[in-house]
PDB file of C-alpha atoms in Angstrom:
ATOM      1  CA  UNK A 283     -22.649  -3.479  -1.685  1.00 82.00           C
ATOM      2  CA  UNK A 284     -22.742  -6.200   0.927  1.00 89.00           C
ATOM      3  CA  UNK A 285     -24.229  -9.611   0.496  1.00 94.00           C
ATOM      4  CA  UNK A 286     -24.541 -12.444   2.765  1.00 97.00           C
ATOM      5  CA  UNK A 287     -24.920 -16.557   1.035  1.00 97.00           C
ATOM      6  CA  UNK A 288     -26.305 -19.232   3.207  1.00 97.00           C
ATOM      7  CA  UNK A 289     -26.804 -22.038   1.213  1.00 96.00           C
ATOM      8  CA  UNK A 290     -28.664 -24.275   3.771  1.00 96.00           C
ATOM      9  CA  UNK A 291     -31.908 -23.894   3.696  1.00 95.00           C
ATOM     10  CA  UNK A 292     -32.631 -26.707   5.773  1.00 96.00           C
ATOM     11  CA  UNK A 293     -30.717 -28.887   8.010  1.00 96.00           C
ATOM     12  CA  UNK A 294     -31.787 -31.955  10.264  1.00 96.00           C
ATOM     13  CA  UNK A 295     -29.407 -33.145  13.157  1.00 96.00           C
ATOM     14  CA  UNK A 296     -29.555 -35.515  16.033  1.00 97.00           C
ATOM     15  CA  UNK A 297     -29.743 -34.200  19.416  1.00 97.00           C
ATOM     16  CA  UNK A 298     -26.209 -33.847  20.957  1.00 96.00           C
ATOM     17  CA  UNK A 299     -24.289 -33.618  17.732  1.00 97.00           C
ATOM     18  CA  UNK A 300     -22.766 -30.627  16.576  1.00 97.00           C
ATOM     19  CA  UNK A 301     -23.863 -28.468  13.797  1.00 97.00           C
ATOM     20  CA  UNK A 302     -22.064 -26.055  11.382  1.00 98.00           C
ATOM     21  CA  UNK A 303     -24.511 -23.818   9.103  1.00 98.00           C
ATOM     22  CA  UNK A 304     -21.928 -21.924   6.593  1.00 98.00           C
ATOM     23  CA  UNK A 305     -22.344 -18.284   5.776  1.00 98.00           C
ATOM     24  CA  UNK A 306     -20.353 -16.745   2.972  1.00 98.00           C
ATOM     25  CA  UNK A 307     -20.194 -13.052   2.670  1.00 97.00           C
ATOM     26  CA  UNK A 308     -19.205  -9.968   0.248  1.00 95.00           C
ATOM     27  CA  UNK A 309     -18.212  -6.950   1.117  1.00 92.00           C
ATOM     28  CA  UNK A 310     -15.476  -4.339   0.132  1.00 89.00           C
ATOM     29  CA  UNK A 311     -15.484  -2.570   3.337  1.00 88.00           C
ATOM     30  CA  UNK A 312     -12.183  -3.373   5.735  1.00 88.00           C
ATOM     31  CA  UNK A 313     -13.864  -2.712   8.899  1.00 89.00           C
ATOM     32  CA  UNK A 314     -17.110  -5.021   9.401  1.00 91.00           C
ATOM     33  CA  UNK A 315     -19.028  -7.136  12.181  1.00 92.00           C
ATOM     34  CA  UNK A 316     -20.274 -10.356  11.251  1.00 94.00           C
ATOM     35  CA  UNK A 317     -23.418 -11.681  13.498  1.00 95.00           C
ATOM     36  CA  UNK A 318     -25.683 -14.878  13.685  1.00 97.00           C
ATOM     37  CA  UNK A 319     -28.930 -14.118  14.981  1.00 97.00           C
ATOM     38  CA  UNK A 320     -31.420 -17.150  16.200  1.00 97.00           C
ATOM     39  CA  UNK A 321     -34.933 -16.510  15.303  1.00 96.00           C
ATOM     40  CA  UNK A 322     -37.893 -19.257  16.897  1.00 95.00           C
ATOM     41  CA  UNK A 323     -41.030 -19.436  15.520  1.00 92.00           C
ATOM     42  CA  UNK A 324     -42.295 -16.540  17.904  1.00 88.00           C
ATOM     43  CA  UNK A 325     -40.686 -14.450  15.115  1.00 89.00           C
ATOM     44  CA  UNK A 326     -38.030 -12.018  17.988  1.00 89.00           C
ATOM     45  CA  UNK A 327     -34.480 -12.627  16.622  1.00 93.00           C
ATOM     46  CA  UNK A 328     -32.062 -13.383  19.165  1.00 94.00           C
ATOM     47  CA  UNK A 329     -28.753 -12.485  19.430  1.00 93.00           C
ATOM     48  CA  UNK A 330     -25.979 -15.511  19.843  1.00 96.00           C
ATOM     49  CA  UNK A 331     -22.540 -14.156  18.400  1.00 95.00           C
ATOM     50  CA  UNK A 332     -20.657 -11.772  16.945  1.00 93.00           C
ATOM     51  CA  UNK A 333     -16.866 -11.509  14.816  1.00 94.00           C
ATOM     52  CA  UNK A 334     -14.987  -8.418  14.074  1.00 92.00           C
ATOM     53  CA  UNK A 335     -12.833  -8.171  10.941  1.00 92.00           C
ATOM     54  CA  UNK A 336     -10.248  -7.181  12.510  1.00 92.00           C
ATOM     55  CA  UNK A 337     -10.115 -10.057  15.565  1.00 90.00           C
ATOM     56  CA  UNK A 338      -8.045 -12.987  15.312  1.00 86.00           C
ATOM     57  CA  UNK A 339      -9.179 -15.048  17.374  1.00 93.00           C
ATOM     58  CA  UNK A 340     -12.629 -17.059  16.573  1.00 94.00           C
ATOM     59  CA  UNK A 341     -15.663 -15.572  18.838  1.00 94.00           C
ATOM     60  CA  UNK A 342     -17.531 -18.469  20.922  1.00 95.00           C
ATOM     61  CA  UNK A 343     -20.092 -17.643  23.332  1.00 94.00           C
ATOM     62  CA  UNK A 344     -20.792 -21.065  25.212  1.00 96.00           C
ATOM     63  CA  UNK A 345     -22.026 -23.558  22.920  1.00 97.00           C
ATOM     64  CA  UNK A 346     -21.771 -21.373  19.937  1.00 97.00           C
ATOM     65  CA  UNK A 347     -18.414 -20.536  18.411  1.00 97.00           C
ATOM     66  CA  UNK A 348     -18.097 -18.490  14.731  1.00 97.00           C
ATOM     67  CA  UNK A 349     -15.193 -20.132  12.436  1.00 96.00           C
ATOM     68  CA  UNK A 350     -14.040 -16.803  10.684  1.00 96.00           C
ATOM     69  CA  UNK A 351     -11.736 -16.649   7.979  1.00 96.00           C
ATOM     70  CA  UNK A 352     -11.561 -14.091   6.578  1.00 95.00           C
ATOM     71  CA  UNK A 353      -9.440 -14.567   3.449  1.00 94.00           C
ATOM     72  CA  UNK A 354     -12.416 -16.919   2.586  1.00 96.00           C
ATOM     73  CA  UNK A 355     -15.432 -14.977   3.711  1.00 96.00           C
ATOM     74  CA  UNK A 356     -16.755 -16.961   5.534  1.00 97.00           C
ATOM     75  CA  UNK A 357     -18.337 -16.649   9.433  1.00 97.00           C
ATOM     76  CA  UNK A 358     -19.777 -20.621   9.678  1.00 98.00           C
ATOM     77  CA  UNK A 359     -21.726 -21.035  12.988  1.00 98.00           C
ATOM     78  CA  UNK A 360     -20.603 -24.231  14.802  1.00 98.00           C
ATOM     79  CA  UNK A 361     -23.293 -25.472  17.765  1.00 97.00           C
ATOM     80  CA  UNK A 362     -21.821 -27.454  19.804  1.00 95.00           C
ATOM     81  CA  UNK A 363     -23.705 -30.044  21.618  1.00 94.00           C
ATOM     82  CA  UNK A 364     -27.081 -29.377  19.995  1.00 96.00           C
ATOM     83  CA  UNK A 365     -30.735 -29.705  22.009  1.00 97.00           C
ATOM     84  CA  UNK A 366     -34.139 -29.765  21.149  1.00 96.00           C
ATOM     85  CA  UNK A 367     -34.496 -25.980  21.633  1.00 96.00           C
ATOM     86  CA  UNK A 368     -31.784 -24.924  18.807  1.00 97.00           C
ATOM     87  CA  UNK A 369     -34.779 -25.918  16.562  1.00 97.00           C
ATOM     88  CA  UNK A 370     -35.140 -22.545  15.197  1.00 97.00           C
ATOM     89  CA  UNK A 371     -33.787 -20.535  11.654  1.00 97.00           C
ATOM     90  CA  UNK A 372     -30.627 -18.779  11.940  1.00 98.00           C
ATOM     91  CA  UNK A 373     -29.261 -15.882  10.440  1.00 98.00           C
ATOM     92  CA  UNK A 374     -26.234 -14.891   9.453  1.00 98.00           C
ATOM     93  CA  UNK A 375     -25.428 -11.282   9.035  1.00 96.00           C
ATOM     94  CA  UNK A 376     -22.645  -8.518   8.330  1.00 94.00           C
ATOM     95  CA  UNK A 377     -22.726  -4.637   9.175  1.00 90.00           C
ATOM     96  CA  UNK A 378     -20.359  -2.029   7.875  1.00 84.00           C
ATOM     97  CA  UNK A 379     -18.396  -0.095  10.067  1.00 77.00           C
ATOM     98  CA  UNK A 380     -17.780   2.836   7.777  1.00 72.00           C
ATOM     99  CA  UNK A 381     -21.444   4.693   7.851  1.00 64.00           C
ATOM    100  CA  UNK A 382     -24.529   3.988   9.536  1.00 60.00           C
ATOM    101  CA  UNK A 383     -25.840   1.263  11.642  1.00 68.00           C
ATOM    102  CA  UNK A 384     -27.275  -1.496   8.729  1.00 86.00           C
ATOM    103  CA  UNK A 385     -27.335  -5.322   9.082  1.00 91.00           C
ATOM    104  CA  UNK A 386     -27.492  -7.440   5.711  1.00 93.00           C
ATOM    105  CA  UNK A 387     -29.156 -10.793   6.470  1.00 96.00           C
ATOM    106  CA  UNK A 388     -28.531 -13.676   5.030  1.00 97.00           C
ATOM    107  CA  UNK A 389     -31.903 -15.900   3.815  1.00 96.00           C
ATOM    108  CA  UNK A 390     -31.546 -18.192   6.892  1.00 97.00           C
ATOM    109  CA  UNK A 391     -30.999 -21.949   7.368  1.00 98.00           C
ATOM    110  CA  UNK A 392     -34.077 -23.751   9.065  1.00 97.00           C
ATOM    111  CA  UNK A 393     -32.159 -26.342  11.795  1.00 98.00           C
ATOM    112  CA  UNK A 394     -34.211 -28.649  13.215  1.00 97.00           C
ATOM    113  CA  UNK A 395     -32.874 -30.817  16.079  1.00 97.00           C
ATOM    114  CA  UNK A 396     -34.474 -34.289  16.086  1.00 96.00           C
ATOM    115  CA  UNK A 397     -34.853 -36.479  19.390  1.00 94.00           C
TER     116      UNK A 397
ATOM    117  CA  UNK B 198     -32.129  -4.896  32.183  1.00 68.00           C
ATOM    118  CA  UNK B 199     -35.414  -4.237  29.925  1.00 80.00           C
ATOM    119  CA  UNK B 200     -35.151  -5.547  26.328  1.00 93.00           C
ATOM    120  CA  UNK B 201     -36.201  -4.228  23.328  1.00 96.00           C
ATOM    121  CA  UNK B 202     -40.207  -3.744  23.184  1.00 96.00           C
ATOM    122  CA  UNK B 203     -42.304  -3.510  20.536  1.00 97.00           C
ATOM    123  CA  UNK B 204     -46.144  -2.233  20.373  1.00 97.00           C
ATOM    124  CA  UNK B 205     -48.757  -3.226  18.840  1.00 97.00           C
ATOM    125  CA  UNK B 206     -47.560  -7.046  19.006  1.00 96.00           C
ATOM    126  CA  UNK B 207     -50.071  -7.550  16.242  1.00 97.00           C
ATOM    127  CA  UNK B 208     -52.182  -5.687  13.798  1.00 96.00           C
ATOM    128  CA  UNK B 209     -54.598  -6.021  11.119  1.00 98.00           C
ATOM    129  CA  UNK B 210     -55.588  -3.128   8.875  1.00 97.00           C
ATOM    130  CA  UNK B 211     -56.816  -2.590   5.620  1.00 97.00           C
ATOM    131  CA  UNK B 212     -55.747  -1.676   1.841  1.00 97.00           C
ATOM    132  CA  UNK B 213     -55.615   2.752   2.019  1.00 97.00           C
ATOM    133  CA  UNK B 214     -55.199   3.052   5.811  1.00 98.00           C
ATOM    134  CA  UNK B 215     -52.300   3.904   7.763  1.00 98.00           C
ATOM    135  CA  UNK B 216     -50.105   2.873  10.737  1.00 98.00           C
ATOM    136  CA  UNK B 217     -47.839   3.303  13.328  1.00 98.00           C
ATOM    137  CA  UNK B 218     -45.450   0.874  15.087  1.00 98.00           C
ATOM    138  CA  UNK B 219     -43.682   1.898  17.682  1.00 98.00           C
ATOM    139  CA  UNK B 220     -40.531   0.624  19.643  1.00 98.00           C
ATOM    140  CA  UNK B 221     -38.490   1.045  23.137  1.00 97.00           C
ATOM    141  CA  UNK B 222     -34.874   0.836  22.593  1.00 96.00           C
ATOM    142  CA  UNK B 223     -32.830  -0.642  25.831  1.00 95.00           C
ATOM    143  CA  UNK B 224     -32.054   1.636  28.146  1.00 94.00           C
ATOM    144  CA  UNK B 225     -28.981   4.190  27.204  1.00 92.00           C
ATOM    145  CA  UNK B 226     -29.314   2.681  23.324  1.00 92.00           C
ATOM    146  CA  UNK B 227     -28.880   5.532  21.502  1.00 91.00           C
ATOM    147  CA  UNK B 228     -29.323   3.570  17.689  1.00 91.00           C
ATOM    148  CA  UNK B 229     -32.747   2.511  16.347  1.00 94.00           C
ATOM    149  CA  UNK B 230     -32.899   0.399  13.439  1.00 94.00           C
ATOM    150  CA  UNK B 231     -36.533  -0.684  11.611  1.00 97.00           C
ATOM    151  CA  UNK B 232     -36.698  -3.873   9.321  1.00 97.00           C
ATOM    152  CA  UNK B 233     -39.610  -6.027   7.588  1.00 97.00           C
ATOM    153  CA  UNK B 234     -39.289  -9.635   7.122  1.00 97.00           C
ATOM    154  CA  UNK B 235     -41.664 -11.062   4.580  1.00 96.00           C
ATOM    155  CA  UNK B 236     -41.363 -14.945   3.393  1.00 92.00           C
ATOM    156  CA  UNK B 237     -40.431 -13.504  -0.168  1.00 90.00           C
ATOM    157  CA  UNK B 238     -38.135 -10.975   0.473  1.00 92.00           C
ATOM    158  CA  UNK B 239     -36.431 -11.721   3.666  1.00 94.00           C
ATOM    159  CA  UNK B 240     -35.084  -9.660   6.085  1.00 95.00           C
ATOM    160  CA  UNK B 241     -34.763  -5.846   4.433  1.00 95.00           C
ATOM    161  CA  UNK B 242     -33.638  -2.899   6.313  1.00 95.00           C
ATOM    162  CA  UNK B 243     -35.884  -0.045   6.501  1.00 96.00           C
ATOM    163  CA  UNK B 244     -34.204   2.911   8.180  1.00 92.00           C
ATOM    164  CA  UNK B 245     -31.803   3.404  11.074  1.00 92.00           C
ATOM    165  CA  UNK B 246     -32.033   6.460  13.239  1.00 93.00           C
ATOM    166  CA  UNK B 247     -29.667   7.765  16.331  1.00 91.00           C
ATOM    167  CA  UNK B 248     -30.028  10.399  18.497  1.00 90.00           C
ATOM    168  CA  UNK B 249     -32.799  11.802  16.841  1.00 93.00           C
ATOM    169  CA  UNK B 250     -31.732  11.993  12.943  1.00 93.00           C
ATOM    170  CA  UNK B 251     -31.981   9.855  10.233  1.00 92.00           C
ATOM    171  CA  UNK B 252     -28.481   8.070   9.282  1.00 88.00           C
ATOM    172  CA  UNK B 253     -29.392   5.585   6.748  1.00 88.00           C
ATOM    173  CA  UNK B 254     -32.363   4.510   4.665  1.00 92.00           C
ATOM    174  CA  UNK B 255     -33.497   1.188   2.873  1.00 92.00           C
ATOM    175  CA  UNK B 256     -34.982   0.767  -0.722  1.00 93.00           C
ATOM    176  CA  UNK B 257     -38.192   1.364   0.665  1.00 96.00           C
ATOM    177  CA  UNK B 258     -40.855   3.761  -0.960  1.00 96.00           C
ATOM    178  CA  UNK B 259     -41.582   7.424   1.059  1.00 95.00           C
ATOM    179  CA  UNK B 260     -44.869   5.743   2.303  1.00 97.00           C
ATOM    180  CA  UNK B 261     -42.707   4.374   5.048  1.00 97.00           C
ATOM    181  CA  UNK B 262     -41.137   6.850   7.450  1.00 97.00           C
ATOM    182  CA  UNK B 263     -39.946   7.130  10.711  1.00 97.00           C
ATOM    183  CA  UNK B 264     -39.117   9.437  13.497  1.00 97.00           C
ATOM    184  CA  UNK B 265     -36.765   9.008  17.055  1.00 97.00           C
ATOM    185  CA  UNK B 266     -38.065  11.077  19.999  1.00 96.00           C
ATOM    186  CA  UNK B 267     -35.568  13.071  22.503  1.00 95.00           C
ATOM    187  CA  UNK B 268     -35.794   9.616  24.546  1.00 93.00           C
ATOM    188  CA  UNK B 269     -34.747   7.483  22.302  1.00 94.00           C
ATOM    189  CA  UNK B 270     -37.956   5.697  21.398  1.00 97.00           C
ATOM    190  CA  UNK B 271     -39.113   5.613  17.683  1.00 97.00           C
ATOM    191  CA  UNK B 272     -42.252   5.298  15.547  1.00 98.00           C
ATOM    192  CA  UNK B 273     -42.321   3.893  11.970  1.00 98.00           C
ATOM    193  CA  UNK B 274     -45.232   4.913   9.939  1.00 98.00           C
ATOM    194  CA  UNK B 275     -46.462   3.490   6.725  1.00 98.00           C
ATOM    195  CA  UNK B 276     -49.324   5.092   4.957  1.00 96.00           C
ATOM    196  CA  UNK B 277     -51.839   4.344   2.330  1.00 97.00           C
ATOM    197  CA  UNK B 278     -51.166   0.917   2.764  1.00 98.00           C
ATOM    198  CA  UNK B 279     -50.894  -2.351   0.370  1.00 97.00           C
ATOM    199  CA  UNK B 280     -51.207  -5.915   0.885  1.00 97.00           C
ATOM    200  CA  UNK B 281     -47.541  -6.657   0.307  1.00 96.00           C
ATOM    201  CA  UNK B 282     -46.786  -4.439   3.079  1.00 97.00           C
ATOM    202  CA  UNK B 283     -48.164  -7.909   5.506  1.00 98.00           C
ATOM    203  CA  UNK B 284     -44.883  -8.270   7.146  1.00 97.00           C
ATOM    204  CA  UNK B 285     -43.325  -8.958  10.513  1.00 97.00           C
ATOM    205  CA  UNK B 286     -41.497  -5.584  11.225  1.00 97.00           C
ATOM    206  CA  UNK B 287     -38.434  -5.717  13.910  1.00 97.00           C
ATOM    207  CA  UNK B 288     -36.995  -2.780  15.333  1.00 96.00           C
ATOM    208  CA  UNK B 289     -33.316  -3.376  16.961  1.00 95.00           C
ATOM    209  CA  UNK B 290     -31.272  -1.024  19.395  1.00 94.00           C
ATOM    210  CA  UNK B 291     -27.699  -0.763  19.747  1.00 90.00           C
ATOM    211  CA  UNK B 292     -25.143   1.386  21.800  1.00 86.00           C
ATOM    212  CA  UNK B 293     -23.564   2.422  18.626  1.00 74.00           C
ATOM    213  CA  UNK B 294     -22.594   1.902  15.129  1.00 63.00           C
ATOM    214  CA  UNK B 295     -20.062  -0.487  16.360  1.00 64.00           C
ATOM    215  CA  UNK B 296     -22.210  -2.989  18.495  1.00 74.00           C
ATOM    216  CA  UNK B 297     -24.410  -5.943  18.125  1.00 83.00           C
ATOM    217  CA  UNK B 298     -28.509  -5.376  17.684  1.00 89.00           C
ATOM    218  CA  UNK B 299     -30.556  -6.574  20.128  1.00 92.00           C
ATOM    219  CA  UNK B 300     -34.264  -6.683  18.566  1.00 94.00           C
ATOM    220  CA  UNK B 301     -37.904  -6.319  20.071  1.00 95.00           C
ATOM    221  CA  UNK B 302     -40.297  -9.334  19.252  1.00 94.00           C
ATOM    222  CA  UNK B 303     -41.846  -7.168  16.450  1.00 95.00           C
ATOM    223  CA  UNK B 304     -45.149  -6.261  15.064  1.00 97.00           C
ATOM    224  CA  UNK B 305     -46.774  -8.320  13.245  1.00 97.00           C
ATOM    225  CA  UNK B 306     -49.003  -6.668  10.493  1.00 98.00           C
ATOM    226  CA  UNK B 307     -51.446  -8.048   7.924  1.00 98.00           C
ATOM    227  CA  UNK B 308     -52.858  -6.040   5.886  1.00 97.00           C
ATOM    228  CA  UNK B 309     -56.407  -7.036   4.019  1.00 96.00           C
TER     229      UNK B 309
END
């Protein structure tokens, strides 16, 4: 079975810093995506990055970037330059690659950017 | 593009009736997955379906179901329903097994 940890529920940062919310993950699968998913209080989870098992290099899509290693489990989002609209909860989560389309979610970090 | 869309946005029913929830993948997504999100629970996967069939279902009890149309568009149906089935439900399309899920702004359902 699959689990994803987050053990932040809550985080508070100052506009312009950076930000790394840690996901931790178990699976016994070899071939798996890892995903953070940003979800604002409208509820419609939105899709910011995703990490193969089998890539080597780090993913980043603009200000987000996913520290993966592997031999750790762990897929820790890093925001770069943070603003007042990355006030949201994030989710990390993990699909297998052997079977049918599932996502396991982690239980979400609340970030809240402060002015 | 079009994104994932979701109708009804919002619904309230009560204890014994039924529903249905229905969802328009993207365009040439062949994958439809169905989850509830409740404050106690989380995010829980209900049932994934592509091109038509069934692939995978959560620990959910047979009073939620689902069905995917020749078009790609699926319906989720829960019947005789319960008050802890109040959830936000999100349905998510993807190319395939091996790409990221793009998800609707889900239904909101309260049950009373």
């Amino acid at each position: 079975a699959q689990k994803i940890t987050q053990t932040q529920p809550g985080m508070f940062v100052q506009e312009k810093e950076a930000v790394t919310l840690d996901c931790t993950y178990d699976t016994s699968d070899q071939s798996y995506g890892l995903f953070w998913y940003k979800q604002p209080s409208s509820g419609e989870m939105i899709f910011l990055i995703y990490q193969g098992s089998y890539d080597e290099q780090n993913a980043t899509e603009g200000r987000y970037s996913l520290n993966f290693q592997k031999a750790r489990k762990s897929a820790n989002l890093v925001i770069s330059a943070s603003q007042l609209g990355d006030s949201a909860m994030y989710f990390c989560a993990m699909t297998s690659f052997q079977g049918a389309q599932k996502l396991v979610f982690g239980q979400g970090t609340r970030l809240t950017i402060n002015p | 593009k079009a994104g994932v869309t979701q109708t009804p946005r919002y619904l309230i029913k009560t204890r014994g009736q039924q529903v249905t929830l229905s969802c328009s993948p993207i365009s040439g997504h062949r994958s439809v997955s169905w989850y509830q999100q409740t404050p106690g629970q989380g995010l829980q996967f209900l049932f994934e379906y592509f091109s038509e069939t069934q692939r995978n279902k959560g620990n959910f009890p047979g009073r939620f179901s689902g069905r995917q149309f020749s078009n790609s568009r699926s319906e989720m149906n829960v019947s005789t329903l319960e008050l802890g089935d109040s959830a936000l439900y999100l349905c998510a399309s993807s190319l395939n097994e091996a790409n990221e899920q793009f998800f609707g702004p889900g239904t909101r359902l309260t049950v009373l």
